[in-house]
Short mmCIF file of C-alpha atoms in Angstrom, two decimals:
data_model
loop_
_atom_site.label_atom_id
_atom_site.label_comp_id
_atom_site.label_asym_id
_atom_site.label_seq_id
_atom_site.Cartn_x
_atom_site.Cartn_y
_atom_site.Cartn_z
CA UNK A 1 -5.80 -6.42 -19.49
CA UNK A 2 -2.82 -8.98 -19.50
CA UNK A 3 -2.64 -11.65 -16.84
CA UNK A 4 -1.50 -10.74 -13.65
CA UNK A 5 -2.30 -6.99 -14.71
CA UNK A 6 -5.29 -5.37 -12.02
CA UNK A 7 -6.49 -1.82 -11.58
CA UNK A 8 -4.65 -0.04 -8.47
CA UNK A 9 -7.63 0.76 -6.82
CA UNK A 10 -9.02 -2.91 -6.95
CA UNK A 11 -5.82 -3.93 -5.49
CA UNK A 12 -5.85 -1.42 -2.66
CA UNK A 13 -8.98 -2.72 -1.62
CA UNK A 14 -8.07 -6.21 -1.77
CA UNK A 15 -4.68 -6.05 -0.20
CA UNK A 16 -6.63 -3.90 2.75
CA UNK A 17 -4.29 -0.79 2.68
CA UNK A 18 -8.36 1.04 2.99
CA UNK A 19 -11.73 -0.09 3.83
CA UNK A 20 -13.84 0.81 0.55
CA UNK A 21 -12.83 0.74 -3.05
CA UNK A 22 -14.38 4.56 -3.50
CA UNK A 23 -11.91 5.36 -0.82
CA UNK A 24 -9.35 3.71 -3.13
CA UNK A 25 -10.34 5.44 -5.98
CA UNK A 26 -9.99 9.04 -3.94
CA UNK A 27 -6.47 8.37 -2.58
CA UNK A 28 -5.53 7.69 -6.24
CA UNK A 29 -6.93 10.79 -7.79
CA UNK A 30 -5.58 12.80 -4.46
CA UNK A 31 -1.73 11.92 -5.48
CA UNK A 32 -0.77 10.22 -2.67
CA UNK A 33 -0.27 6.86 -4.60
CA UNK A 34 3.08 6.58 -6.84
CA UNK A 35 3.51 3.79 -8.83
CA UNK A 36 7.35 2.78 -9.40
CA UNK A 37 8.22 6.38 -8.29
CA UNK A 38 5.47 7.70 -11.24
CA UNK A 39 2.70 9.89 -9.67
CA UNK A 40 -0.25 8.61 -10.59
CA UNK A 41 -3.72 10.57 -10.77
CA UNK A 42 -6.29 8.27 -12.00
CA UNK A 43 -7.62 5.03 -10.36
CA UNK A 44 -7.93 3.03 -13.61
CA UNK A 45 -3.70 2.22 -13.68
CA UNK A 46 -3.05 -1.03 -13.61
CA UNK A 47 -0.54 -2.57 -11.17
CA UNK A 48 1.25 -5.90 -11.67
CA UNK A 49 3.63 -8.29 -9.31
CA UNK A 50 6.96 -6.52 -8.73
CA UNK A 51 5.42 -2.88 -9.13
CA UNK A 52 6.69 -0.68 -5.82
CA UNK A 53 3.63 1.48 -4.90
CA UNK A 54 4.21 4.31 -2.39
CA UNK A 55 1.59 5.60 -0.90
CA UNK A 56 0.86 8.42 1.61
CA UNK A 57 -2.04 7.82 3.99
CA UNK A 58 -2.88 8.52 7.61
CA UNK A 59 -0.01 10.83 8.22
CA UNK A 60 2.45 8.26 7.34
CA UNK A 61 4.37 6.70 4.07
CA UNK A 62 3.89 3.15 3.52
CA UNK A 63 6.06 1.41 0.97
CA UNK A 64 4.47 -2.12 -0.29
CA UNK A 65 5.67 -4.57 -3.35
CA UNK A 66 3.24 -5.88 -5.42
CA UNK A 67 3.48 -10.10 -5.14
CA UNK A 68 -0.09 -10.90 -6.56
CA UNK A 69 -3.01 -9.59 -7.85
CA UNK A 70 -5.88 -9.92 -5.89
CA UNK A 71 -9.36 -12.10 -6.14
CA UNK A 72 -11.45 -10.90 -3.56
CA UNK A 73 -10.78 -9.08 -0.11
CA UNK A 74 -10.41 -11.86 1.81
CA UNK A 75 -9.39 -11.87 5.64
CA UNK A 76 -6.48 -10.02 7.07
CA UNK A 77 -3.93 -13.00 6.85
CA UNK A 78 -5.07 -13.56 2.93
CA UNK A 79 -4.68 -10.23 2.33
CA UNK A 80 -1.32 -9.56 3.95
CA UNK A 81 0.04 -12.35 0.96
CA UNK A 82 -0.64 -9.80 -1.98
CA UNK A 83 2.50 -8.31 -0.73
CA UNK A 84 5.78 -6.94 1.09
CA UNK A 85 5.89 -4.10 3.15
CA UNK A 86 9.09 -2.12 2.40
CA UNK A 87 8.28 0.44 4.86
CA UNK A 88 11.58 1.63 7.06
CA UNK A 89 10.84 1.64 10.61
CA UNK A 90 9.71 4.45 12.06
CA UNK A 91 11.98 7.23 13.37
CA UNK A 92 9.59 8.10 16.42
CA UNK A 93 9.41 4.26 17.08
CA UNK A 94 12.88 4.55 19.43
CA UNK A 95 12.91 2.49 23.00
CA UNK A 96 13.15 4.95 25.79
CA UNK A 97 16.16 5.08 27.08
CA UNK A 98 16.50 4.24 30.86
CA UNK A 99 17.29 6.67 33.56
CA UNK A 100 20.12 5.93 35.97
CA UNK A 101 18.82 6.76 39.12
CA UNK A 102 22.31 7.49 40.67
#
C-alpha cells in the first residue's frame, strides 16, 4: 500500500460517514459506494486524497472528497477534517414561503 493509500472501508469508519467498520464493509459490497464515478463492490479498494466517493446511504446521496487518510476514529470535529462534503443542498430543504394574509 503506497503512502497516503487506505482501504475505503477503514476510511468510512474513520471519517464517521457509519458507526462500525462491518457496516462499512456492507455498504461497499451493497453498491452504494462509487469511487471517482467507478462502482465499486468490494471493501478492500483503496482510497487516496483527491478521490470523489459517492455514496448512497439513508435515503440520501452524499458526495465527500477525500483530503486525508485516516488514523483512528477520532471525535466528530477530527473526523469532519478527512474531508469536503460536495453534497448539493437539498431540493426539499426550501424556506416556506410566507402567506399574505390580505
Amino acid at each position: 500500500m503506497a503512502a497516503g493509500e487506505q482501504r475505503i472501508d477503514k476510511w468510512l469508519f474513520f471519517a464517521r460517514v457509519v458507526k462500525s467498520r462491518s457496516l462499512a464493509q456492507k455498504l461497499a459490497i451493497s453498491g452504494a459506494v462509487r469511487v471517482n464515478r467507478e462502482k465499486i463492490s468490494h471493501a478492500a479498494r483503496l482510497v487516496r486524497p483527491g478521490d470523489v466517493l459517492t455514496i448512497s446511504i439513508h435515503d440520501r446521496v452524499r458526495i465527500l472528497k477525500i483530503l486525508d487518510p485516516g488514523d483512528r476514529r477520532g471525535p466528530a470535529p477530527e473526523a469532519a477534517l478527512l474531508f469536503q462534503d460536495l453534497t448539493p443542498a437539498r431540493a426539499d430543504a426550501e424556506p416556506a414561503v410566507a402567506q399574505d394574509d390580505g
